[in-house]
PDB file of C-alpha atoms and ligand atoms in Angstrom:
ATOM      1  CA  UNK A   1      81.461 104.214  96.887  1.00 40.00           C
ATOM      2  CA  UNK A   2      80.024 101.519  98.850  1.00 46.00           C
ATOM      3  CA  UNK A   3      76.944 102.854 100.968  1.00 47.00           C
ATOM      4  CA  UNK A   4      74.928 101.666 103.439  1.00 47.00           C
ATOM      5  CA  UNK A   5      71.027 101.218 103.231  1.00 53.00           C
ATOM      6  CA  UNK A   6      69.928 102.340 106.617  1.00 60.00           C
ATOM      7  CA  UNK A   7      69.719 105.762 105.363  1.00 70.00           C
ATOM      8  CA  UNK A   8      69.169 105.370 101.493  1.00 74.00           C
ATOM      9  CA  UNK A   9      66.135 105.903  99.683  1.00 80.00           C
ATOM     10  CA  UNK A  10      64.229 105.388  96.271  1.00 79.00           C
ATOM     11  CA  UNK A  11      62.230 108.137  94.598  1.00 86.00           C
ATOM     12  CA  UNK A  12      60.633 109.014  91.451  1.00 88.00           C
ATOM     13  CA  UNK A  13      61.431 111.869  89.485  1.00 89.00           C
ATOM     14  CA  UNK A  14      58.645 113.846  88.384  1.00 90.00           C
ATOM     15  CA  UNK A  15      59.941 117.411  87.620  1.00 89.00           C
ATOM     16  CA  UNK A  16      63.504 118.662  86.499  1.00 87.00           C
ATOM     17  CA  UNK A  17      64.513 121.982  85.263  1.00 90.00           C
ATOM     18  CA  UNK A  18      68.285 123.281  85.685  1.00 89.00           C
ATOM     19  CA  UNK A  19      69.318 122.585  89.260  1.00 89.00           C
ATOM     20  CA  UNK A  20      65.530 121.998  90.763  1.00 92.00           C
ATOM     21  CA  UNK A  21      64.318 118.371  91.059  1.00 91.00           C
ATOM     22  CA  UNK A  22      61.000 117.482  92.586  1.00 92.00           C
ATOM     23  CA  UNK A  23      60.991 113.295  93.349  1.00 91.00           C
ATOM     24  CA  UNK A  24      58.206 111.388  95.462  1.00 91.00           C
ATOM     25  CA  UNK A  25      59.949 108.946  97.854  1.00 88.00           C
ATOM     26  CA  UNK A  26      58.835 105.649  97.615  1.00 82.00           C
ATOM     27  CA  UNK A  27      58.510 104.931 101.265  1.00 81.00           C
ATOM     28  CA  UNK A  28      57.878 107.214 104.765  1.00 84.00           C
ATOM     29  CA  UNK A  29      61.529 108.471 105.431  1.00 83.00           C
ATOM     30  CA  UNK A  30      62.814 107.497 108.928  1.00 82.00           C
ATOM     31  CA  UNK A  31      62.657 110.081 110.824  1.00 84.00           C
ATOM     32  CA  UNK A  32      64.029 108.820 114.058  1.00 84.00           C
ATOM     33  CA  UNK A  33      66.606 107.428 112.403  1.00 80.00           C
ATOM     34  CA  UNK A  34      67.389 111.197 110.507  1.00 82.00           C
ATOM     35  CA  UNK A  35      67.535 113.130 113.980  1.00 84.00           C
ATOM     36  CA  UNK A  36      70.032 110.814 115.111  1.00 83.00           C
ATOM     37  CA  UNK A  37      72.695 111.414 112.227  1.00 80.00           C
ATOM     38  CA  UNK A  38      71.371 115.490 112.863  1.00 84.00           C
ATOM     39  CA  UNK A  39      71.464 115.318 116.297  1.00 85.00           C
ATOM     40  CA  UNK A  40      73.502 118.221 117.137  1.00 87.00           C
ATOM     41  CA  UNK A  41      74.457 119.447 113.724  1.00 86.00           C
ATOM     42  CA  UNK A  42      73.491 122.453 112.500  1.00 86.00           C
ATOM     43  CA  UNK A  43      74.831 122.652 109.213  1.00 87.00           C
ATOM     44  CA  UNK A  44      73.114 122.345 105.675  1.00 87.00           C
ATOM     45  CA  UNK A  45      71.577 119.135 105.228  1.00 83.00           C
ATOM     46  CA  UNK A  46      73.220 117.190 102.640  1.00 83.00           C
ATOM     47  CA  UNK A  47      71.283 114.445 100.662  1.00 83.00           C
ATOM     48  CA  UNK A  48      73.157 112.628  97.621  1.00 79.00           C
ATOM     49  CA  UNK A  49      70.758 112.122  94.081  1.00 83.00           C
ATOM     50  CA  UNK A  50      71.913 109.757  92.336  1.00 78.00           C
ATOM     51  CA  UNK A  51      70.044 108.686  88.916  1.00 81.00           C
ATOM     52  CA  UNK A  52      69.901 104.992  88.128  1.00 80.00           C
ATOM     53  CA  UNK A  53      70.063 103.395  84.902  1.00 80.00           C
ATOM     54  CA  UNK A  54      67.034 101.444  84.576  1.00 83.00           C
ATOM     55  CA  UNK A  55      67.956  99.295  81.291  1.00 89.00           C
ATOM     56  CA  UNK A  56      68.529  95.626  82.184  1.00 93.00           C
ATOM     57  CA  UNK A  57      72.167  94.886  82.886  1.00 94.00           C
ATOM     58  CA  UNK A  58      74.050  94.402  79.044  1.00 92.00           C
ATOM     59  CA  UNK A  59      75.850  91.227  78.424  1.00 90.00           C
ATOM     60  CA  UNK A  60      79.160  93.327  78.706  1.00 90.00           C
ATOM     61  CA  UNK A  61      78.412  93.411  82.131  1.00 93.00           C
ATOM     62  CA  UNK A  62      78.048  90.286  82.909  1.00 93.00           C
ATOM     63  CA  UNK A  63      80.986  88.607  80.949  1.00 90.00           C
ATOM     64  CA  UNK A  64      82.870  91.396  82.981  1.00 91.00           C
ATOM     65  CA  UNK A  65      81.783  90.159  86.562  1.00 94.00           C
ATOM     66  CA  UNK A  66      82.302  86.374  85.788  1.00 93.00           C
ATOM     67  CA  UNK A  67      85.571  87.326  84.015  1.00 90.00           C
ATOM     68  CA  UNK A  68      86.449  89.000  87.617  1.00 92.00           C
ATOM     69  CA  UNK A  69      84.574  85.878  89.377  1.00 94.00           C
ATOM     70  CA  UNK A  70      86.362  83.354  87.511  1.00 92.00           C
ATOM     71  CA  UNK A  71      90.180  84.793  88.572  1.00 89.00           C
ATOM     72  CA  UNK A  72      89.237  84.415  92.055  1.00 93.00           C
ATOM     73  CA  UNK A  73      88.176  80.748  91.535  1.00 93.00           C
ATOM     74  CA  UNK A  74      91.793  80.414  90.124  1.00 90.00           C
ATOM     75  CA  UNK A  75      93.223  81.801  92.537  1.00 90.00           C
ATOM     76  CA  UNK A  76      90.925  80.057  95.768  1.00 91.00           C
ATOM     77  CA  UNK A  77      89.565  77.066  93.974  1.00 90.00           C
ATOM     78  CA  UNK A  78      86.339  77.710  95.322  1.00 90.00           C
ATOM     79  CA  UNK A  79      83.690  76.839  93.245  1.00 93.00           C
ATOM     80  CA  UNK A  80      82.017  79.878  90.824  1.00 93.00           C
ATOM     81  CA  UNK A  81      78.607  79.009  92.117  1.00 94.00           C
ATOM     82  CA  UNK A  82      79.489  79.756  95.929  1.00 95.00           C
ATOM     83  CA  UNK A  83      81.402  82.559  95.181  1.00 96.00           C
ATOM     84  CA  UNK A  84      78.331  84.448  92.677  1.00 96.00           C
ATOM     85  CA  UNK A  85      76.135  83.385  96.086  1.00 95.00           C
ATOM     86  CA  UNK A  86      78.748  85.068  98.108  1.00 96.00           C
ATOM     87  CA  UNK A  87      78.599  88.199  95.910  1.00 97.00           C
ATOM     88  CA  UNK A  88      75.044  88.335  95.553  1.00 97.00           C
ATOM     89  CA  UNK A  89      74.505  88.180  99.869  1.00 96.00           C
ATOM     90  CA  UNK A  90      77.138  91.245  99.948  1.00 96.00           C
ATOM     91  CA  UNK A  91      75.703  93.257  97.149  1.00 96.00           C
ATOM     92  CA  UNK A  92      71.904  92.398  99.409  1.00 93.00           C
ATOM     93  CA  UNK A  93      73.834  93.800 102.703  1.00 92.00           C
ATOM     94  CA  UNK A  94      74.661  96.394 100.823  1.00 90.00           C
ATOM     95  CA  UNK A  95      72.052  98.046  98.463  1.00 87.00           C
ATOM     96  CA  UNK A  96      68.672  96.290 100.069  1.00 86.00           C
ATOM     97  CA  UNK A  97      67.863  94.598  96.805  1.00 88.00           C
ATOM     98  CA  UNK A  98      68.541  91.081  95.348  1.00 92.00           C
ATOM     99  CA  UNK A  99      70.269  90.485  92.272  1.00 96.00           C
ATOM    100  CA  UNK A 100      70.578  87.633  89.325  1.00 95.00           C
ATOM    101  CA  UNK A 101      72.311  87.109  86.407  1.00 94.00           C
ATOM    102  CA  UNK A 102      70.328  85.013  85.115  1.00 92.00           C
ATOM    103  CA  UNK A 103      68.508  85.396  81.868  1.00 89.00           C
ATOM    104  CA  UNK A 104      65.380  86.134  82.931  1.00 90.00           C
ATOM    105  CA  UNK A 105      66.352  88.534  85.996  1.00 92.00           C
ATOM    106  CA  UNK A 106      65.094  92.397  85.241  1.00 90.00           C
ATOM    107  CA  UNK A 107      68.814  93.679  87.677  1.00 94.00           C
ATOM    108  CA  UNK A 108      69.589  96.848  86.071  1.00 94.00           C
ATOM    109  CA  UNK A 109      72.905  98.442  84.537  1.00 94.00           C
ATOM    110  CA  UNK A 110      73.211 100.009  87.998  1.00 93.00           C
ATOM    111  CA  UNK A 111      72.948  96.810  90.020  1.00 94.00           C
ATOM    112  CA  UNK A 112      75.747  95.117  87.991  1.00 95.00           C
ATOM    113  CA  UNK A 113      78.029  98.185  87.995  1.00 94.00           C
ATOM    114  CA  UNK A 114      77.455  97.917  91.785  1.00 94.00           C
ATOM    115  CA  UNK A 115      77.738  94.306  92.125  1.00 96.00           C
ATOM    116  CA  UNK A 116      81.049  94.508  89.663  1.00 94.00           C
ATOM    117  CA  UNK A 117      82.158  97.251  92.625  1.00 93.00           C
ATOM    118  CA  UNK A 118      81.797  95.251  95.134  1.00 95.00           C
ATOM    119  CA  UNK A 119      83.594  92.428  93.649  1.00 95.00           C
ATOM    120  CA  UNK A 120      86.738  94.982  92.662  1.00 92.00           C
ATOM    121  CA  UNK A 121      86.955  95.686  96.137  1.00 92.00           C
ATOM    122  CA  UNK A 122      87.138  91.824  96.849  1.00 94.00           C
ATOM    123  CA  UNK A 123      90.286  91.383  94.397  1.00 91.00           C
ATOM    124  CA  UNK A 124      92.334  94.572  95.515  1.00 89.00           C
ATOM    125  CA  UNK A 125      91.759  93.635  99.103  1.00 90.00           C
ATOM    126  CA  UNK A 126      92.385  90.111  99.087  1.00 91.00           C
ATOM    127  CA  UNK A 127      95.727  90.722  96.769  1.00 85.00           C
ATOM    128  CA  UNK A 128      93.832  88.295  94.159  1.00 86.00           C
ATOM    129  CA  UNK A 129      96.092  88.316  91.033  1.00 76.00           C
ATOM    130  CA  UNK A 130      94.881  88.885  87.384  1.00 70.00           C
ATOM    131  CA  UNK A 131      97.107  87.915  84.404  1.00 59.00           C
ATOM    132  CA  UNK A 132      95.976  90.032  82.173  1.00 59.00           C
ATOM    133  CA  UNK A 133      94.391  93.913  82.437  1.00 58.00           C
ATOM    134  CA  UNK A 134      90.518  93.692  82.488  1.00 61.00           C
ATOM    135  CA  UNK A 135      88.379  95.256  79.604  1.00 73.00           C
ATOM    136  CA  UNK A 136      87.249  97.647  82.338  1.00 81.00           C
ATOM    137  CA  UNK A 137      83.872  98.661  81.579  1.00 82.00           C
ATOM    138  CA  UNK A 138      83.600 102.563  81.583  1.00 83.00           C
ATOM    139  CA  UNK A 139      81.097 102.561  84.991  1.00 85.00           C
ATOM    140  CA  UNK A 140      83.412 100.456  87.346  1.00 87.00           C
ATOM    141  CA  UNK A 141      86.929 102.688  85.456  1.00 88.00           C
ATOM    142  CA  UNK A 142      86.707 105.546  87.770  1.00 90.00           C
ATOM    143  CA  UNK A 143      86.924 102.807  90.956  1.00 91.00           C
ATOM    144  CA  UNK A 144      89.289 100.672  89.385  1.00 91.00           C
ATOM    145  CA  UNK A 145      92.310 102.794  88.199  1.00 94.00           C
ATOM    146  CA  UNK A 146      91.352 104.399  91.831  1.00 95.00           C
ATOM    147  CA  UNK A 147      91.986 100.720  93.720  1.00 93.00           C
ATOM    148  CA  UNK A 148      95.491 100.593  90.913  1.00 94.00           C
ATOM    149  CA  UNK A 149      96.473 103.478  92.942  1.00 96.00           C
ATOM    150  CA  UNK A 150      95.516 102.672  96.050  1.00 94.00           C
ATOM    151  CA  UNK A 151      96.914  99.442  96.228  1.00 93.00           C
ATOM    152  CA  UNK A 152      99.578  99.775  94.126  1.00 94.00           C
ATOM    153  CA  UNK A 153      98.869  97.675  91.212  1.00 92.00           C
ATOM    154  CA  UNK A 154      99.660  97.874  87.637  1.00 93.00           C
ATOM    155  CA  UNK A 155      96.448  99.144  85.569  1.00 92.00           C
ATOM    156  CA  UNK A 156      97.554  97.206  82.809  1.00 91.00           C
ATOM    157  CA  UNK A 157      99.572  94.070  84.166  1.00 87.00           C
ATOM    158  CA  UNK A 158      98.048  93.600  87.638  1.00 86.00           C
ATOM    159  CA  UNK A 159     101.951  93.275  88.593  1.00 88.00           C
ATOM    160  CA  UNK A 160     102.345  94.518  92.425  1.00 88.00           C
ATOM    161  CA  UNK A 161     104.293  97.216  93.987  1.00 92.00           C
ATOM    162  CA  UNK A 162     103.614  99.388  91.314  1.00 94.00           C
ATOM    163  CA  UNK A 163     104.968 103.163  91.069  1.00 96.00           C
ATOM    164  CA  UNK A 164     102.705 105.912  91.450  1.00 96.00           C
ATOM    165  CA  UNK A 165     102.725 108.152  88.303  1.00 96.00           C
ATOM    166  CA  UNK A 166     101.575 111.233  87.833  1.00 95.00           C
ATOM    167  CA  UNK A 167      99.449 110.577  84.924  1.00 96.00           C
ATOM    168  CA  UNK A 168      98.226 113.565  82.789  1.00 95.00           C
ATOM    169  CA  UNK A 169     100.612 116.285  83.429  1.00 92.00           C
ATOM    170  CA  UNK A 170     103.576 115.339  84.305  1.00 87.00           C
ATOM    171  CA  UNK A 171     105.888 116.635  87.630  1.00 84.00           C
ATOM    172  CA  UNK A 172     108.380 118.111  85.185  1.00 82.00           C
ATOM    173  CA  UNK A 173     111.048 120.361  87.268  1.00 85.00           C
ATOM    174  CA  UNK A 174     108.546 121.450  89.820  1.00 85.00           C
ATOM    175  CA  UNK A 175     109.299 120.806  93.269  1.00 85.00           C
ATOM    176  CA  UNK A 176     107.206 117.750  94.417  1.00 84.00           C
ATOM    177  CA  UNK A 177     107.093 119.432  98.125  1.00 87.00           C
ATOM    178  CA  UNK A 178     105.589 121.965  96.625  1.00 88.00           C
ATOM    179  CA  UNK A 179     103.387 121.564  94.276  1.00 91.00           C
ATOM    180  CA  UNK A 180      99.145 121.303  94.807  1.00 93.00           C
ATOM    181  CA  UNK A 181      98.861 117.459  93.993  1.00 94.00           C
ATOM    182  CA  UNK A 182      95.322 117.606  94.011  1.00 94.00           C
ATOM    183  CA  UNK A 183      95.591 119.212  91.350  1.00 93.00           C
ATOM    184  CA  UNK A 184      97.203 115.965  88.980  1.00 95.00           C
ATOM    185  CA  UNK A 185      96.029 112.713  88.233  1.00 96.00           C
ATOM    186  CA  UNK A 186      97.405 109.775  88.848  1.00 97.00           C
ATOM    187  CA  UNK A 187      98.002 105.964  87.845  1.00 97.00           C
ATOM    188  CA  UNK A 188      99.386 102.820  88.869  1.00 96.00           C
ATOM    189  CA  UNK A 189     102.318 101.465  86.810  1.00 96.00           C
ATOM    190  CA  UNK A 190     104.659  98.923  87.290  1.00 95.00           C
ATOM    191  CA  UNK A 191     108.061  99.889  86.600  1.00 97.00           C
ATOM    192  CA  UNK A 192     107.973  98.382  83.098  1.00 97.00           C
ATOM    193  CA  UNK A 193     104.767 100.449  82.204  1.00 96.00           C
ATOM    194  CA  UNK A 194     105.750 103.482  83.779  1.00 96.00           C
ATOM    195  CA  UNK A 195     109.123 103.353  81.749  1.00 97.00           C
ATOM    196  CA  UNK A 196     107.029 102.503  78.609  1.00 97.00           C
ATOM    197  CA  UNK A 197     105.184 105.849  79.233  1.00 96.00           C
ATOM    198  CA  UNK A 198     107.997 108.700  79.553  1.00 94.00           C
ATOM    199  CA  UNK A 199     109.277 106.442  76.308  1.00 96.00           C
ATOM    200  CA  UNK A 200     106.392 106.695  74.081  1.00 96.00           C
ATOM    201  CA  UNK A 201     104.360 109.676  75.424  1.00 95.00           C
ATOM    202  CA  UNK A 202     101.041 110.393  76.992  1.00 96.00           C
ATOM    203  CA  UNK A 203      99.162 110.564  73.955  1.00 95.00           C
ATOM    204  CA  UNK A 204     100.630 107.276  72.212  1.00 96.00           C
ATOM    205  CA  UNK A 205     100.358 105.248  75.976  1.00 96.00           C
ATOM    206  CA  UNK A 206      96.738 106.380  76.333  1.00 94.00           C
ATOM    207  CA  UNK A 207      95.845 105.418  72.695  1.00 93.00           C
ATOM    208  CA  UNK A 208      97.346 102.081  73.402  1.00 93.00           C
ATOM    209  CA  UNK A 209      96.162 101.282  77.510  1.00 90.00           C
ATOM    210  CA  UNK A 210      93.320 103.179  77.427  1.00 88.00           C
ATOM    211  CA  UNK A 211      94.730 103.905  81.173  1.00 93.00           C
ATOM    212  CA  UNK A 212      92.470 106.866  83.024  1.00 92.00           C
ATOM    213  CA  UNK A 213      94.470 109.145  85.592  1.00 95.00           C
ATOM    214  CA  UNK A 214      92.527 109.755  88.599  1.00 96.00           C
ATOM    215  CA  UNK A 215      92.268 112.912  90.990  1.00 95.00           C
ATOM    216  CA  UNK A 216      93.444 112.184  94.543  1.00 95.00           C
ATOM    217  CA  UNK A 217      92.116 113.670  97.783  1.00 93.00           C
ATOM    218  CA  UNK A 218      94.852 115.334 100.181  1.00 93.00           C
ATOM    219  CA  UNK A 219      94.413 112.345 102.659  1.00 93.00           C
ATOM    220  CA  UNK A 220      94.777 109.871 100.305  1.00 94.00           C
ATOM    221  CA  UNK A 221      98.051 111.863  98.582  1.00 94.00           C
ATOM    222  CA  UNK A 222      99.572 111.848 102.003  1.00 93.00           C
ATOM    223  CA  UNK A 223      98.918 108.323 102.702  1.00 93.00           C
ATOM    224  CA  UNK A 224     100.224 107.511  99.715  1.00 93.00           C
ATOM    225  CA  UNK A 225     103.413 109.729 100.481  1.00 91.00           C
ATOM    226  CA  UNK A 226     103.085 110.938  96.988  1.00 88.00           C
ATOM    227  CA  UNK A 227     103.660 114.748  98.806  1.00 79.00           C
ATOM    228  CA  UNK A 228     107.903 113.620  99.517  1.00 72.00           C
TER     229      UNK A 228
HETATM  230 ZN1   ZN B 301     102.509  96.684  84.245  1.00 51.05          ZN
HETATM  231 ZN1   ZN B 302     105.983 108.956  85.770  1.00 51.05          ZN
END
């Protein structure tokens, strides 16, 4: 989720019809810097499009990021303004650009969802506990329940050590050894939750978390031991 800028550039779209785009990038591309990644590949070259969302970043946003700021002064003490300065040098390191909050700054919906990324990854790493489950905004969802896996964390309580359901469709009598688990989704549920679930149902859990089961590479299934 998290890229580097090295090799990341800005374009603008000026024709797109089914799956052709044509885009003018904003600055000379590197091309030094492209024969090294190349440099003995001979494979399809593989470029990632990725379409930002220009509209100045919504109030939503930012309640969410101090809301996620303001747990980690709780927990560290240190003050909110030194750790929005932290934020803001990582999220430079990583995109290029500088970003504000502030109420004249023109940061887009895609810098905060970025910025609320980066500081997600800050909380799951650093084992930073939340009280209550986050009004997830739907951008950063996909990465969060993702992290709830992950790290084992309840989507809902934040508890630890949580239990690795599988979310959607359920194991049932099929043979966990056996079974294509790439093919499920999964969440992060404390034992309390995950109980709650298989009591009420899918449909009645969902209506009432809003929990989102996410699809799990192979690696990350058998790092997880979720395979037996
Ligand atoms: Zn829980
Ligand atoms: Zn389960």
């Amino acid at each position: 989720m998290l890229r580097h800028f090295l090799d990341t550039y800005s374009a603008v779209l000026h024709f797109f019809k089914g799956n052709q785009i044509k885009a003018e990038i904003n600055e000379v591309v590197n091309i030094d810097r492209l024969r090294t990644i190349y440099e003995g590949y001979e494979g399809d070259r593989i470029v990632e499009i990725r379409f930002i969302d220009p509209r100045r970043f919504t109030v939503q946003q930012r309640n969410f990021i101090y809301a996620l700021i303001g747990d980690i002064f709780l927990y560290y003490g240190q003050s909110t303004e030194d750790l929005k300065e932290y934020f803001y040098f990582l999220f430079e390191g990583i995109s290029g650009r500088n970003i504000s909050l502030a109420d004249d700054s023109k940061s887009t919906v895609s810098d905060a969802n970025l910025l609320a990324d980066i500081i997600l990854d800050f909380i799951f790493e650093n084992n930073i506990p939340f009280k209550k489950g986050y009004e997830i905004l739907p951008a950063n969802q996909e990465y969060y329940f993702y992290k709830c896996i992950t790290k084992r964390v309840c989507c809902i309580c934040g508890k630890t050590g949580a239990e690795i359901d599988h979310f959607d469709k359920a194991l049932g009598r099929r043979s966990r050894k056996k079974v294509d688990h790439t093919e499920y989704t999964f969440a992060g549920l404390c034992h309390g939750h995950h109980a709650e679930k298989h009591t009420i149902g899918l449909t009645a859990f969902k209506a009432k978390y809003h929990v989102k089961g996410i699809k799990l590479n192979n690696e990350t299934i058998k790092k997880l031991r979720i395979g037996g």
